[in-house]
PDB file of C-alpha atoms in Angstrom:
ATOM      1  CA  UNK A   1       0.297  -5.874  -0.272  1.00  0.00           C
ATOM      2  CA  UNK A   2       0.625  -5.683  -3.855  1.00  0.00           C
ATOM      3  CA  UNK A   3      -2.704  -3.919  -4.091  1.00  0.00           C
ATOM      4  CA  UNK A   4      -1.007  -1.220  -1.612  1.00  0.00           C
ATOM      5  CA  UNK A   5       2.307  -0.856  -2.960  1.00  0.00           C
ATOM      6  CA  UNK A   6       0.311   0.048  -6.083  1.00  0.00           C
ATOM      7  CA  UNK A   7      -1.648   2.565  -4.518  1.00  0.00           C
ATOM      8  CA  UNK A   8       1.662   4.154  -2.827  1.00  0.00           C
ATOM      9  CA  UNK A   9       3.819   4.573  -5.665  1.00  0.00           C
ATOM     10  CA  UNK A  10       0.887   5.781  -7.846  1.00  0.00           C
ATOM     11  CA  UNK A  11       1.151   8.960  -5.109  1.00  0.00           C
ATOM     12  CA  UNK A  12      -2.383   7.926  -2.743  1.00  0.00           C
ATOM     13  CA  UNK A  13      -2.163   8.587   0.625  1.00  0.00           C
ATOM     14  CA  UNK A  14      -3.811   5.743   2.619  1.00  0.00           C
ATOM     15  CA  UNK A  15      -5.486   5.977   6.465  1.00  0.00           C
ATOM     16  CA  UNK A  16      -7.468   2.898   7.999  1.00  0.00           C
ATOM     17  CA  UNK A  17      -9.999   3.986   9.819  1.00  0.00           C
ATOM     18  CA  UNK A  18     -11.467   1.106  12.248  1.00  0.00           C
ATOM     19  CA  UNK A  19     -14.304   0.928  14.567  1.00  0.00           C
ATOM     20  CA  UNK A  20     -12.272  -1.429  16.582  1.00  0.00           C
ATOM     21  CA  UNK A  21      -9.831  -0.127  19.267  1.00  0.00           C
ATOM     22  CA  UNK A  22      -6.709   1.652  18.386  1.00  0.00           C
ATOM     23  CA  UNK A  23      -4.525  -0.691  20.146  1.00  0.00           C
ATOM     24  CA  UNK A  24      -5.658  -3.430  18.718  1.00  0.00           C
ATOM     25  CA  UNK A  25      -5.944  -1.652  15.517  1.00  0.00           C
ATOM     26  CA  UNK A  26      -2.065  -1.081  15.626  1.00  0.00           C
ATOM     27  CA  UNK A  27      -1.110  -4.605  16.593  1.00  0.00           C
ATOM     28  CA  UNK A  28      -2.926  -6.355  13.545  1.00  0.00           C
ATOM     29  CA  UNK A  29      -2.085  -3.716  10.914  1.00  0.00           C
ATOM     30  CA  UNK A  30       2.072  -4.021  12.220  1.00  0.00           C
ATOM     31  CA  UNK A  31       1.790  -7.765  12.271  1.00  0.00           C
ATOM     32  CA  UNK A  32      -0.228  -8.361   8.916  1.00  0.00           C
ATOM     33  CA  UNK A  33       2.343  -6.012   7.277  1.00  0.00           C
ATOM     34  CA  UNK A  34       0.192  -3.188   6.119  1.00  0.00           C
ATOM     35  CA  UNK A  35       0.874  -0.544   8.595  1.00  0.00           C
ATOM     36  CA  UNK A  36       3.883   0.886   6.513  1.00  0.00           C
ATOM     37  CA  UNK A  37       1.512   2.184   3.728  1.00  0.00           C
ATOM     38  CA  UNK A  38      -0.534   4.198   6.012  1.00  0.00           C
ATOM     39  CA  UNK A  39       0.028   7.606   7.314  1.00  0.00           C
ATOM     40  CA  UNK A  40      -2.366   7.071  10.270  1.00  0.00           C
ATOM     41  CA  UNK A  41      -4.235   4.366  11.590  1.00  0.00           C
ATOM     42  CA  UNK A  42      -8.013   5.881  13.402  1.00  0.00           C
ATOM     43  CA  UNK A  43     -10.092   4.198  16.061  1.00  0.00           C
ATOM     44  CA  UNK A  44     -13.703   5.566  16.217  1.00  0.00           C
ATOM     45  CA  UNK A  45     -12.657   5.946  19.699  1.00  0.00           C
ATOM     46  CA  UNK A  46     -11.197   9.045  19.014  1.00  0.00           C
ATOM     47  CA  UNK A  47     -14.582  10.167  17.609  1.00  0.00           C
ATOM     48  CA  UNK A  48     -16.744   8.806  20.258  1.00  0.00           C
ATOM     49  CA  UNK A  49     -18.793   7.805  16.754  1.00  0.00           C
ATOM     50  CA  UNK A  50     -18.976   4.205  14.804  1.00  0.00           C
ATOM     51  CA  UNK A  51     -18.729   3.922  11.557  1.00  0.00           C
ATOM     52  CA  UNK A  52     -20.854   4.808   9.165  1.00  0.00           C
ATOM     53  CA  UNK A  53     -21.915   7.850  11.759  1.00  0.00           C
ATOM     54  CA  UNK A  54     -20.589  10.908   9.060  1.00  0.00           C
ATOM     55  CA  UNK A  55     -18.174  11.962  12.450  1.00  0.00           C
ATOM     56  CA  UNK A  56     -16.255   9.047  12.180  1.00  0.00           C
ATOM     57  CA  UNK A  57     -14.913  10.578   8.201  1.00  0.00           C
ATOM     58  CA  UNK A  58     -15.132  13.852   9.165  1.00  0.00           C
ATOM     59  CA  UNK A  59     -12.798  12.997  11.549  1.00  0.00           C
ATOM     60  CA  UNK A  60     -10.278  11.590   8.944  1.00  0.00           C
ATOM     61  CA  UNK A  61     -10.828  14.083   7.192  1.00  0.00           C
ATOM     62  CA  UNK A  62     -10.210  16.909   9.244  1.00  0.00           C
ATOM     63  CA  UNK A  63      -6.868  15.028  10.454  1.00  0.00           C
ATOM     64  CA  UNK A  64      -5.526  14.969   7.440  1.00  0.00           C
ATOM     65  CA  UNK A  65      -6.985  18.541   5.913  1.00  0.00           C
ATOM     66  CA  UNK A  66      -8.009  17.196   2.738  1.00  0.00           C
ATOM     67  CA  UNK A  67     -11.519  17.773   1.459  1.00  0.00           C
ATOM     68  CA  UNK A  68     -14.311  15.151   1.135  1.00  0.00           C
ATOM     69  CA  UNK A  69     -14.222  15.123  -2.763  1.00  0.00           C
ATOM     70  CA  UNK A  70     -10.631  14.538  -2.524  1.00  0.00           C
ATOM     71  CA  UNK A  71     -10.931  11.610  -0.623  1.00  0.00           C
ATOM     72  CA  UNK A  72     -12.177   7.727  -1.073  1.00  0.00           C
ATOM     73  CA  UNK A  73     -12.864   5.157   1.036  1.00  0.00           C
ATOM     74  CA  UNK A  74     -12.376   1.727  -0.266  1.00  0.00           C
ATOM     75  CA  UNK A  75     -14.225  -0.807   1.534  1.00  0.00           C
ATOM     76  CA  UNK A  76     -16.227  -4.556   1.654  1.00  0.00           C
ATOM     77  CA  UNK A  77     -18.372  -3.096   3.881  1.00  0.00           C
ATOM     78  CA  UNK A  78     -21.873  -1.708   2.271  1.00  0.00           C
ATOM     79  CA  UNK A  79     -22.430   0.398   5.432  1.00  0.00           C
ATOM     80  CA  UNK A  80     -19.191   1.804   5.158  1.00  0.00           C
ATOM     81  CA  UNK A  81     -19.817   2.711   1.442  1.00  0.00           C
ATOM     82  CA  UNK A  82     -22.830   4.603   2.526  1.00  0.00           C
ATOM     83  CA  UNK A  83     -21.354   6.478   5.748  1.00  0.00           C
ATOM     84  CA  UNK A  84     -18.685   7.900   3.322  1.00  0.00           C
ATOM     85  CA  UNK A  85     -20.504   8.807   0.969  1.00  0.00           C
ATOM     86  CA  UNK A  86     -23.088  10.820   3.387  1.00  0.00           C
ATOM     87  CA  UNK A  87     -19.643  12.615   4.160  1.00  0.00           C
ATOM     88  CA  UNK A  88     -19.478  13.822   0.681  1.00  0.00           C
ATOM     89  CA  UNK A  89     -16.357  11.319   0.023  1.00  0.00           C
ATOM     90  CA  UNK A  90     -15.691   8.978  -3.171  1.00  0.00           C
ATOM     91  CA  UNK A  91     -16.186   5.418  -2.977  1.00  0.00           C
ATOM     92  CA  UNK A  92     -14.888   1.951  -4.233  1.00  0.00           C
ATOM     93  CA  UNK A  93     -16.514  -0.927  -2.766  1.00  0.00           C
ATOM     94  CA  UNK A  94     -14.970  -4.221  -2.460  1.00  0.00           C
ATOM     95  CA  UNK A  95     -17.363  -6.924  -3.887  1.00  0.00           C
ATOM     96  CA  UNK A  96     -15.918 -10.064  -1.671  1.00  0.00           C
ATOM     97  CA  UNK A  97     -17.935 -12.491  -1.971  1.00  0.00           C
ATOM     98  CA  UNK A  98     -20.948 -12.725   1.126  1.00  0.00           C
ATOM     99  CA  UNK A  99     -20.637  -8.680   1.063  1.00  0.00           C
ATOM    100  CA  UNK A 100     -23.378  -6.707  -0.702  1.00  0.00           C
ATOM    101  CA  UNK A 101     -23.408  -3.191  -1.124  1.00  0.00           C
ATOM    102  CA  UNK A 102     -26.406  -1.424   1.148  1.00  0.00           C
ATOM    103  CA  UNK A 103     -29.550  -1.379  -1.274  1.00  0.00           C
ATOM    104  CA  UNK A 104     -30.921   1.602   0.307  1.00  0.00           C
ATOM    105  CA  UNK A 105     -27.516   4.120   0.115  1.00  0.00           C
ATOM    106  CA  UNK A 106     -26.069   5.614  -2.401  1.00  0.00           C
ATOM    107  CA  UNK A 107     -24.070   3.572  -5.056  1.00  0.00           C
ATOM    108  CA  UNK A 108     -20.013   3.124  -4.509  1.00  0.00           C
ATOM    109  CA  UNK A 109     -18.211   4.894  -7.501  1.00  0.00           C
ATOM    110  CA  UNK A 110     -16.071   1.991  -8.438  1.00  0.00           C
ATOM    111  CA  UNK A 111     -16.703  -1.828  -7.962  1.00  0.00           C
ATOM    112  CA  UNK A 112     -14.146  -4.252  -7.395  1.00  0.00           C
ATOM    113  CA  UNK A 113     -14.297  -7.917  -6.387  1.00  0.00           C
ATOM    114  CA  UNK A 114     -10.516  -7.476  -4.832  1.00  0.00           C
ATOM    115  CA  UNK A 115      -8.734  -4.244  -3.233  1.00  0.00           C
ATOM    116  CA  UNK A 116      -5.740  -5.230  -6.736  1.00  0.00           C
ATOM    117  CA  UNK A 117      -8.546  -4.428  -9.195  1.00  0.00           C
ATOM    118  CA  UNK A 118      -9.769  -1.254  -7.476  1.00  0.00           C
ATOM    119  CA  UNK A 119      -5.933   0.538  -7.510  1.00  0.00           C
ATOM    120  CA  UNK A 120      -6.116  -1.315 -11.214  1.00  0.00           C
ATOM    121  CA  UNK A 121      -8.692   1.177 -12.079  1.00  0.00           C
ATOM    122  CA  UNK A 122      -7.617   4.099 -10.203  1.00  0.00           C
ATOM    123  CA  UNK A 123      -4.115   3.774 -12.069  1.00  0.00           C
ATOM    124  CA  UNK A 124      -6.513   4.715 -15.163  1.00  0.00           C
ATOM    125  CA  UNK A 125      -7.787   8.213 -13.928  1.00  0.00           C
TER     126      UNK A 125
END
């Protein structure tokens, strides 16, 4: 939450995007607290394309009329990384530990081993 509230008031608008189901989707993000920070939560379902398919950021990014180089996608997910990236998006990957970033993609443009030390370093741009 800290991580978040750090984003927020540093002016980032933040979207989950989840190749889970929406209802679901909703449910955790209330109950865990973190639905307040985002402006949207987005199931792949409304895609009919799983992540890292460049559809499912399009998607994002069409809903919320922002360009790709305007955006980032912050994830632990290597595959993710690589899908947003092949959407012309920035990336921050989360290096938790048992996730690897996907040797044959493109790099993430920030590292991170938690989401806090990512918004640490975006506070610096």
């Amino acid at each position: 939450i800290k991580a978040l509230t750090q984003l927020q008031k540093a002016g980032f608008t933040m979207v989950a995007l989840t190749n889970g189901n929406q209802e679901v989707a909703d449910t955790q993000l209330t109950n865990s607290g973190i639905a307040p920070f985002l402006k949207h939560i987005i199931s792949v379902e409304h895609v009919g394309r799983y992540k890292p398919h460049v559809a499912a950021y399009t998607y994002v990014l069409d809903t919320l009329k922002i360009a790709a180089k305007d955006a980032m996608m912050i994830a632990a997910h290597g595959w993710d990384i690589v899908g947003a990236k092949r959407a012309g998006m920035q990336t921050a990957f989360v290096a938790r530990e048992g996730k690897f970033i996907y040797p044959l993609g493109n790099g993430p443009d920030l590292t991170g081993t938690t989401v806090l030390k990512i918004a640490e370093k975006l506070s610096l741009y």
